[in-house]
CSV table of C-alpha atoms and ligand atoms in Angstrom, one decimal:
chain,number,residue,atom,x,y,z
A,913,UNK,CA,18.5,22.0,15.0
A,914,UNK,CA,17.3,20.0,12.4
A,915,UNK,CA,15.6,16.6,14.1
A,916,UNK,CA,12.0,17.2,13.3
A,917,UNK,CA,8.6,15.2,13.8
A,918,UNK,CA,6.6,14.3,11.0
A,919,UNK,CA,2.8,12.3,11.2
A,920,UNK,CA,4.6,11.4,15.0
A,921,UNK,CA,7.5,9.9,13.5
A,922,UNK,CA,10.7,11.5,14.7
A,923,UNK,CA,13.5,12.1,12.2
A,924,UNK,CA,17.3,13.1,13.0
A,925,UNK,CA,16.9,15.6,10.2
A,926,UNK,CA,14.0,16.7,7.5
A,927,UNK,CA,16.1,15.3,4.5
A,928,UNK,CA,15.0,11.5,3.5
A,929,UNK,CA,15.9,9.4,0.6
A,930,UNK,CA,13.3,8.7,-2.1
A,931,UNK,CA,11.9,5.7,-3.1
A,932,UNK,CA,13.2,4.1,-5.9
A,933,UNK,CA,17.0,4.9,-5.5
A,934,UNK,CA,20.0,3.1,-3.7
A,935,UNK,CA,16.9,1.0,-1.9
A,936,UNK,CA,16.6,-2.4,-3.0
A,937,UNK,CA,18.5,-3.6,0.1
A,938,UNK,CA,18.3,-3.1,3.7
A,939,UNK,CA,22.7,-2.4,3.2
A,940,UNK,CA,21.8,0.1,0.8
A,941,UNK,CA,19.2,1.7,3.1
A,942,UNK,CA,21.9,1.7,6.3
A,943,UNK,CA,24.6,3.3,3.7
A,944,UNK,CA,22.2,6.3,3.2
A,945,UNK,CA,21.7,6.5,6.4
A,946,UNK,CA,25.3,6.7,7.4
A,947,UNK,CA,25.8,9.5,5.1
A,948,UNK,CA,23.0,11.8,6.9
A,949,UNK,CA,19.5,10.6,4.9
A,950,UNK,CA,17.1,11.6,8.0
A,951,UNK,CA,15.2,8.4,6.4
A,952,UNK,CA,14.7,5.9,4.2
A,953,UNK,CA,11.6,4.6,1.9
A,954,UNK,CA,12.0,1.6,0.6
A,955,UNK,CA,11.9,0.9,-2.9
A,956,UNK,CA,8.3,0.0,-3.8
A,957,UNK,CA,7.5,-3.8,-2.7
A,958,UNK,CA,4.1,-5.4,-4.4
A,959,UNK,CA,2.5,-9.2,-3.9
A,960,UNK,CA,4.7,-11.3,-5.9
A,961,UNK,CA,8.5,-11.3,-6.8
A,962,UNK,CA,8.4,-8.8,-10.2
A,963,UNK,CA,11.6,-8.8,-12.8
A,964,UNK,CA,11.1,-5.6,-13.9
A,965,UNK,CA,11.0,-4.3,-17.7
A,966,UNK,CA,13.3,-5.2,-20.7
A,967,UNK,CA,16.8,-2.8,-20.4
A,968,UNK,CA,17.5,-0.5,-21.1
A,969,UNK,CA,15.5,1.1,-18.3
A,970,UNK,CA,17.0,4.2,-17.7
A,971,UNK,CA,18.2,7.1,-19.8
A,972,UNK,CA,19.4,10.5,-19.0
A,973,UNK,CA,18.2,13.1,-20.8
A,974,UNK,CA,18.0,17.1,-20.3
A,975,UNK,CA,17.3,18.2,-16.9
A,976,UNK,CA,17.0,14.9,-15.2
A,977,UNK,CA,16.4,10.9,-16.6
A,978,UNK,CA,13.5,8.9,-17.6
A,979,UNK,CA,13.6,5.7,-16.0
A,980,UNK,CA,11.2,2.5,-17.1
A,981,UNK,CA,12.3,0.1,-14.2
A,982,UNK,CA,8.8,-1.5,-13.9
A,983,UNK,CA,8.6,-2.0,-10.1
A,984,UNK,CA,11.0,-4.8,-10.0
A,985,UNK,CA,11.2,-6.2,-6.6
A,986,UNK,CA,11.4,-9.7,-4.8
A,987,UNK,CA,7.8,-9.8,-3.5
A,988,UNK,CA,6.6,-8.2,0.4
A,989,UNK,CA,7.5,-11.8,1.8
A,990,UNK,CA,10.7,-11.7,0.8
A,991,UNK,CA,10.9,-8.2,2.9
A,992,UNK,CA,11.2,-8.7,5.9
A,993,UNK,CA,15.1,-9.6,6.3
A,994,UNK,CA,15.8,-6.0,4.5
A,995,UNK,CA,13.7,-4.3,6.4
A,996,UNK,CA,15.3,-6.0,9.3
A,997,UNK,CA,18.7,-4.5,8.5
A,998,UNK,CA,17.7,-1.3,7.3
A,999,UNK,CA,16.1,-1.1,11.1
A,1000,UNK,CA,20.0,-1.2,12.0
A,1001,UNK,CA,20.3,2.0,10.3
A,1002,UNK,CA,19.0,4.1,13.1
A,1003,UNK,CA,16.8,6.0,11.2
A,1004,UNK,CA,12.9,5.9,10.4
A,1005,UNK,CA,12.2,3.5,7.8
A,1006,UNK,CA,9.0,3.9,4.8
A,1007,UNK,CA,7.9,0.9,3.6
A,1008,UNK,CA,6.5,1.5,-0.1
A,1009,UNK,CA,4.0,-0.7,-1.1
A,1010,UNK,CA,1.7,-1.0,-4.2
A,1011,UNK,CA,-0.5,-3.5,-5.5
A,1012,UNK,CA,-2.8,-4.6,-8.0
A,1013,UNK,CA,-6.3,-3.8,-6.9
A,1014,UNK,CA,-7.1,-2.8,-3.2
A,1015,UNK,CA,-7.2,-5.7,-1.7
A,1016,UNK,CA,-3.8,-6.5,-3.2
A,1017,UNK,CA,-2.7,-3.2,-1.6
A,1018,UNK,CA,-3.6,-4.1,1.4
A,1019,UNK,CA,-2.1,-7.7,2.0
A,1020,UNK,CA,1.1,-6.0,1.6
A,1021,UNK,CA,0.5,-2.8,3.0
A,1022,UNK,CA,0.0,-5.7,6.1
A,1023,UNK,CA,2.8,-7.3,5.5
A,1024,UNK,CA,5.1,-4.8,5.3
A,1025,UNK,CA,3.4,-3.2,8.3
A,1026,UNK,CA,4.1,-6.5,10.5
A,1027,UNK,CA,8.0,-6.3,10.0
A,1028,UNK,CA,7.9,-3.0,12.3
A,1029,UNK,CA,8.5,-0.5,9.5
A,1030,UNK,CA,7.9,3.0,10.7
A,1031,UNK,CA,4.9,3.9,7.8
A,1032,UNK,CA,3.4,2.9,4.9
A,1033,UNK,CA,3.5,4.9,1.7
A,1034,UNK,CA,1.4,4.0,-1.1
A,1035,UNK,CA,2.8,4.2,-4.8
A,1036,UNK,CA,-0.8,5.5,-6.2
A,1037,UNK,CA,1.3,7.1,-8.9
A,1038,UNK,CA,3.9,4.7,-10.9
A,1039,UNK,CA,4.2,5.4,-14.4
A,1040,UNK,CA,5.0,2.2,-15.4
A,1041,UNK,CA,3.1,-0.8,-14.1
A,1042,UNK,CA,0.7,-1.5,-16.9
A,1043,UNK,CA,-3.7,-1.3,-15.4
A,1044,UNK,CA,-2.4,0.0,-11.9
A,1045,UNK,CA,-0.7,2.3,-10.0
A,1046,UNK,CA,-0.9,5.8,-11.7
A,1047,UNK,CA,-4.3,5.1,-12.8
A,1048,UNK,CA,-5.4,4.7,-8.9
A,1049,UNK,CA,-3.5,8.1,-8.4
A,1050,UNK,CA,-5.5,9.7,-11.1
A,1051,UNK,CA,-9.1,8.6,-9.5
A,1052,UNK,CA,-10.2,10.4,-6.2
A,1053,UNK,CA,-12.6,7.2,-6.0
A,1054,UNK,CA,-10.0,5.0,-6.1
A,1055,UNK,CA,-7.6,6.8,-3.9
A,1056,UNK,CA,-9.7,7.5,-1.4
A,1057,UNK,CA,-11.0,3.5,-1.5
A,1058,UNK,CA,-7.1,2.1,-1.2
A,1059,UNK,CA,-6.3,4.7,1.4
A,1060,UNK,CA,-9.7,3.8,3.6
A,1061,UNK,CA,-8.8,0.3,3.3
A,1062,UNK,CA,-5.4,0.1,4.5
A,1063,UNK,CA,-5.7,2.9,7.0
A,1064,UNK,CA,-8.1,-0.1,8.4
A,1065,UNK,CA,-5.9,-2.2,8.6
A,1066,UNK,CA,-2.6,-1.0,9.4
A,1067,UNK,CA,-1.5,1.5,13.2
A,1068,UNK,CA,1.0,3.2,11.6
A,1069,UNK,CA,0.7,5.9,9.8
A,1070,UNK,CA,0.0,5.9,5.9
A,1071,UNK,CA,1.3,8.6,4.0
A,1072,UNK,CA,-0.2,8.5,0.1
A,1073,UNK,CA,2.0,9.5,-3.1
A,1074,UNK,CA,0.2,11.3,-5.9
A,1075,UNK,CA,1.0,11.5,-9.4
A,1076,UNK,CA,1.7,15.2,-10.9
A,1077,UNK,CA,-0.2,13.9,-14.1
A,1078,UNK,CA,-3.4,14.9,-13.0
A,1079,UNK,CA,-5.6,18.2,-13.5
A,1080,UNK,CA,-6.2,19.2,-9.9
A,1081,UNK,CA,-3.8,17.7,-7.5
A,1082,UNK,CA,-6.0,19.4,-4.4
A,1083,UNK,CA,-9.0,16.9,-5.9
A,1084,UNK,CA,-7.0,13.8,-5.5
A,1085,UNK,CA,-5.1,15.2,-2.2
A,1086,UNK,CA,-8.7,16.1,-0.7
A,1087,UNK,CA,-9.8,12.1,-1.7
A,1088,UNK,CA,-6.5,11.2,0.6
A,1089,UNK,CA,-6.9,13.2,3.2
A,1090,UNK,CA,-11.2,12.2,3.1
A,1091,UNK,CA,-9.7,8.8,3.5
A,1092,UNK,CA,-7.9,9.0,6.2
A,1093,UNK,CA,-3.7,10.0,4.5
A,1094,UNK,CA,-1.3,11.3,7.3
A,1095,UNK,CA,0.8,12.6,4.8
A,1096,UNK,CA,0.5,13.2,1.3
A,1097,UNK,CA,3.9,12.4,-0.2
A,1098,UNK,CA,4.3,15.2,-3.5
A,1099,UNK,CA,4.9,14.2,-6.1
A,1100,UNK,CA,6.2,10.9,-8.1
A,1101,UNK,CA,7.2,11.5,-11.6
A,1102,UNK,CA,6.3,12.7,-14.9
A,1103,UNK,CA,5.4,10.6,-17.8
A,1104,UNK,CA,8.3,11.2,-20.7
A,1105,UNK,CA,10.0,9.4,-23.9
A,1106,UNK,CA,13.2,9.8,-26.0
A,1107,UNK,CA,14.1,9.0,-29.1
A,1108,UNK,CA,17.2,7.9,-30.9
A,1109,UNK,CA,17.3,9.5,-34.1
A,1110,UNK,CA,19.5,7.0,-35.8
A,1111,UNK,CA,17.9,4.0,-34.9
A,1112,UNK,CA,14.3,5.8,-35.0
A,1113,UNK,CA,13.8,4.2,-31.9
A,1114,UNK,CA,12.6,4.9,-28.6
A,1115,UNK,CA,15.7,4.8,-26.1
A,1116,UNK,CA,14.1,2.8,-23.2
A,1117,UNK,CA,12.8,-0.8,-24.4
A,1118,UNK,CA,9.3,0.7,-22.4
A,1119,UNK,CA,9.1,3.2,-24.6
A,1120,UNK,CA,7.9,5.6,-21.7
A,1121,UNK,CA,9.6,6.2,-18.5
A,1122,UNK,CA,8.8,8.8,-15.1
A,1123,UNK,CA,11.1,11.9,-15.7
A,1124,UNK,CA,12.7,12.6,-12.4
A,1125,UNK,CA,15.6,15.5,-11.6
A,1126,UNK,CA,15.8,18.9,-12.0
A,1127,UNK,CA,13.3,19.5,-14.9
A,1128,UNK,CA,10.6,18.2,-12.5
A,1129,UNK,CA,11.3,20.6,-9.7
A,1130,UNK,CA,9.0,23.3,-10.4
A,1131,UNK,CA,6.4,20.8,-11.4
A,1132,UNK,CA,6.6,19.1,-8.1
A,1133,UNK,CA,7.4,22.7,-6.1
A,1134,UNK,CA,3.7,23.7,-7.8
A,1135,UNK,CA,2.1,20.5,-6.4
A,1136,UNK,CA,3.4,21.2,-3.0
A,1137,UNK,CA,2.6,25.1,-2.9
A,1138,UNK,CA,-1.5,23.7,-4.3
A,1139,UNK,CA,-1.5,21.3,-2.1
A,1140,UNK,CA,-0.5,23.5,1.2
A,1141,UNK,CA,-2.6,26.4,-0.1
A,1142,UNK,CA,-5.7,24.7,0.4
A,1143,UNK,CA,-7.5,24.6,3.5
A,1144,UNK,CA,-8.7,20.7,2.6
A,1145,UNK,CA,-5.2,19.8,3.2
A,1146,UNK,CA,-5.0,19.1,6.5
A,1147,UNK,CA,-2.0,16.5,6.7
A,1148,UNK,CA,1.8,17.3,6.3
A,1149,UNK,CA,3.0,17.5,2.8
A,1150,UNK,CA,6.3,15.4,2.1
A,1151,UNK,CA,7.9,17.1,-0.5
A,1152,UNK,CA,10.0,15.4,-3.6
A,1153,UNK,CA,10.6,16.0,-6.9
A,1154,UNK,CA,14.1,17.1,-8.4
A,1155,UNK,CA,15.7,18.4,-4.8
A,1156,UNK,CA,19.4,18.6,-5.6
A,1157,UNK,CA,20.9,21.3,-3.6
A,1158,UNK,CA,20.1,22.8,0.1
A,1159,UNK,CA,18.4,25.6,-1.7
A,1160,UNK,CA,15.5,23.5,-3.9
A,1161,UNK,CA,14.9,21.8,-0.2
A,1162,UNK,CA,14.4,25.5,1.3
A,1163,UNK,CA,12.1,26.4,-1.4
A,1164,UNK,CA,10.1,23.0,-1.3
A,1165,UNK,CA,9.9,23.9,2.6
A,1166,UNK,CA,8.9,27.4,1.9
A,1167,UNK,CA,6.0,25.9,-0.2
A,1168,UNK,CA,4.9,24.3,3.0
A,1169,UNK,CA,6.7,20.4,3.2
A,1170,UNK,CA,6.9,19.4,6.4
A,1171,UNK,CA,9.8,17.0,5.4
A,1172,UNK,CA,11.8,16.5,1.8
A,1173,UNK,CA,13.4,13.5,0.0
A,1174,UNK,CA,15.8,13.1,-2.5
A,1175,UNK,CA,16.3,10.1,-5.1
A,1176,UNK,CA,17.8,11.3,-8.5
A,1177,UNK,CA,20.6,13.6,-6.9
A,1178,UNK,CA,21.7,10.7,-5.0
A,1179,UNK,CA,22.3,8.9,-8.3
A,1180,UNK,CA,24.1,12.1,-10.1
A,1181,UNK,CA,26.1,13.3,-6.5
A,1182,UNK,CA,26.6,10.4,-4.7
A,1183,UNK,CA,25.0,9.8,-1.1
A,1184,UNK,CA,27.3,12.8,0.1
A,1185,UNK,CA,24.3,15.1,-1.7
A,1186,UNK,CA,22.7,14.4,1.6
A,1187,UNK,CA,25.3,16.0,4.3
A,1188,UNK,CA,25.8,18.7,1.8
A,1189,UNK,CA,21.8,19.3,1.7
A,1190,UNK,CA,22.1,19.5,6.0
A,1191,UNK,CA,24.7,21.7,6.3
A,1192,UNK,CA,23.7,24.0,3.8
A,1193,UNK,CA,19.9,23.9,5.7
A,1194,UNK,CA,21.4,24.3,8.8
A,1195,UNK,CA,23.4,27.2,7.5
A,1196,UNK,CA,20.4,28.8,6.4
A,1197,UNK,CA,18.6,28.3,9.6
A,1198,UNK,CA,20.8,30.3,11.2
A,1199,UNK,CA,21.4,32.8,9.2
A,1200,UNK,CA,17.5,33.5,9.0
A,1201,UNK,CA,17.8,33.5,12.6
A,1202,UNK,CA,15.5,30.4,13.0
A,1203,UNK,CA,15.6,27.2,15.6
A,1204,UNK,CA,13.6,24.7,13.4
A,1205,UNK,CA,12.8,23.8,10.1
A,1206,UNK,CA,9.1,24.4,10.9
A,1207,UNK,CA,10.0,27.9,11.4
A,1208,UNK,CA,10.2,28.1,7.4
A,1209,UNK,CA,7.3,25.8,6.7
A,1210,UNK,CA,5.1,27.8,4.1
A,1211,UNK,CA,6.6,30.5,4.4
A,1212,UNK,CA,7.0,31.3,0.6
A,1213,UNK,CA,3.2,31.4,0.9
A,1214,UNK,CA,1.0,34.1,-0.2
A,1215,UNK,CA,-0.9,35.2,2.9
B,1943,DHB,C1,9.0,3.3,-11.4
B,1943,DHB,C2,8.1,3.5,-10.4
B,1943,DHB,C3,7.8,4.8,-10.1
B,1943,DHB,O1,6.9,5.1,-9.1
B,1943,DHB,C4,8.3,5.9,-10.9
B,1943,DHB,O2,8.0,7.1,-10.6
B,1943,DHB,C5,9.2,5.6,-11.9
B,1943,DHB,C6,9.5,4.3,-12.2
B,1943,DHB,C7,9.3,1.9,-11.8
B,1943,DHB,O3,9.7,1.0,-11.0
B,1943,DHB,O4,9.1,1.6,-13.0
């Protein structure tokens, strides 16, 4: 059996779509969901409408892409209608928020909150957005001050993505958890560049963009195994980074996530990546003679 209950939200199965992918639009949310995504997070929505960086924004390189998208979305009060038809999906619904300064996190942490989404997660970690984002994710003063402040204000349950650009994950994951996190979501992406050798240019007009994919699978698996090794941790870990196949979700569950998401795979295989991951988990399951998914739950761990 797959359904599984994460921070007390219930989920059909433990295999949910990443932010950032196929989730601009409550349709695009419902159409995940009809081909087995346990979940959606929305794509990450901030105060005011944003258009996003100068194309090209995304680039494929070895072992994954390097996308520059800058955050562009249509503003948290232009939300609520696709949140309202992602709710026809059936399935529990992330609404991923970020803002400029905490009180900016907040108002649409609120917001978002008010159009019956099932949890907040804060973006503490985009690459991109110039003076924000990945430089509260790098801060266990600013972390923890965000999180305190919308856990204030928001009943439902906030889970808090970190950045893998950091020295100590545990540091900033401990400054979550102080704060009040349900979840730490592990991890966003890493901070990459490519370069075309004829034009002796960068490739994306940002210059910079997160590396997502395979080639940040072990990064992220690392995270997760830090994260669940230490006894400061307290919270379910939501693992992500580079999960492609059944088997990288087994290992990230191993590591000790409670629950995994997928957002590159979905762009390389399609939204059938997510039936194929279920299958092959449930497969699994009963080979290793096991009922649920939290009978593998750090189990790769070192006692
Ligand atoms: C963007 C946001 C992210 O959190 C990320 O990891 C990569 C790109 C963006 O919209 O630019």
């Amino acid at each position: 059996m797959l359904r599984t209950s994460v921070t007390g939200i219930t989920f059909p199965n433990p295999v949910i779509l990443a932010s950032g992918i196929r989730d601009e639009t409550g349709h695009s949310m419902v159409r995940m969901a009809q081909f087995g995504a346990g979940g959606v997070v929305t794509k990450s929505v901030g105060p005011v409408p944003r258009p996003g960086n100068d194309l090209p924004a995304l680039v494929e390189v070895e072992g994954g892409m390097l996308n520059s998208m800058g955050l562009p979305n249509p503003g948290v009060d232009h939300y609520g209608e696709e949140v309202e038809v992602a709710k026809g999906a059936g399935v529990p619904i992330i609404g991923s928020v970020f803002g400029p300064d905490t009180d900016g996190f907040v108002a649409v942490a609120e917001k978002m909150a008010s159009y019956g989404v099932d949890a907040i997660e804060l973006n503490l970690s985009c690459p991109n957005a110039q003076g924000t984002a990945i430089s509260f994710g790098q801060d266990p003063d600013a972390v923890k001050q965000v999180t305190s402040a919308v856990k204030a204000k928001v009943d439902i349950p906030v889970w808090v993505k970190l950045t893998p650009m950091v020295v100590n994950i545990v540091d900033i994951g401990k400054a979550a958890v102080e704060a009040g996190a349900d979840a730490i979501v592990a991890t966003n992406t890493l901070m990459g560049m490519t370069i075309d050798v004829w034009s002796q240019k960068p490739v994306l007009a940002n210059t910079t963009g997160g590396l997502s994919g395979p080639a940040l699978k072990p990064v992220a698996l690392r995270c997760v195994w830090q994260l669940a090794s230490s006894p400061d941790i307290t919270v379910p870990i939501i693992g992500v980074g580079g999960i492609t196949d059944w088997k990288d979700a087994v290992e990230f569950f191993l590591a000790g996530a409670s629950l995994v998401s997928v957002g590159t795979a979905v762009y390389y295989e399609g939204p059938e990546v997510f039936g194929k991951i279920n299958e092959g988990l449930q497969d699994y399951l009963d080979r290793k003679g096991c009922e649920s998914i939290d009978q593998i739950i750090g189990k790769g761990m070192v006692e």
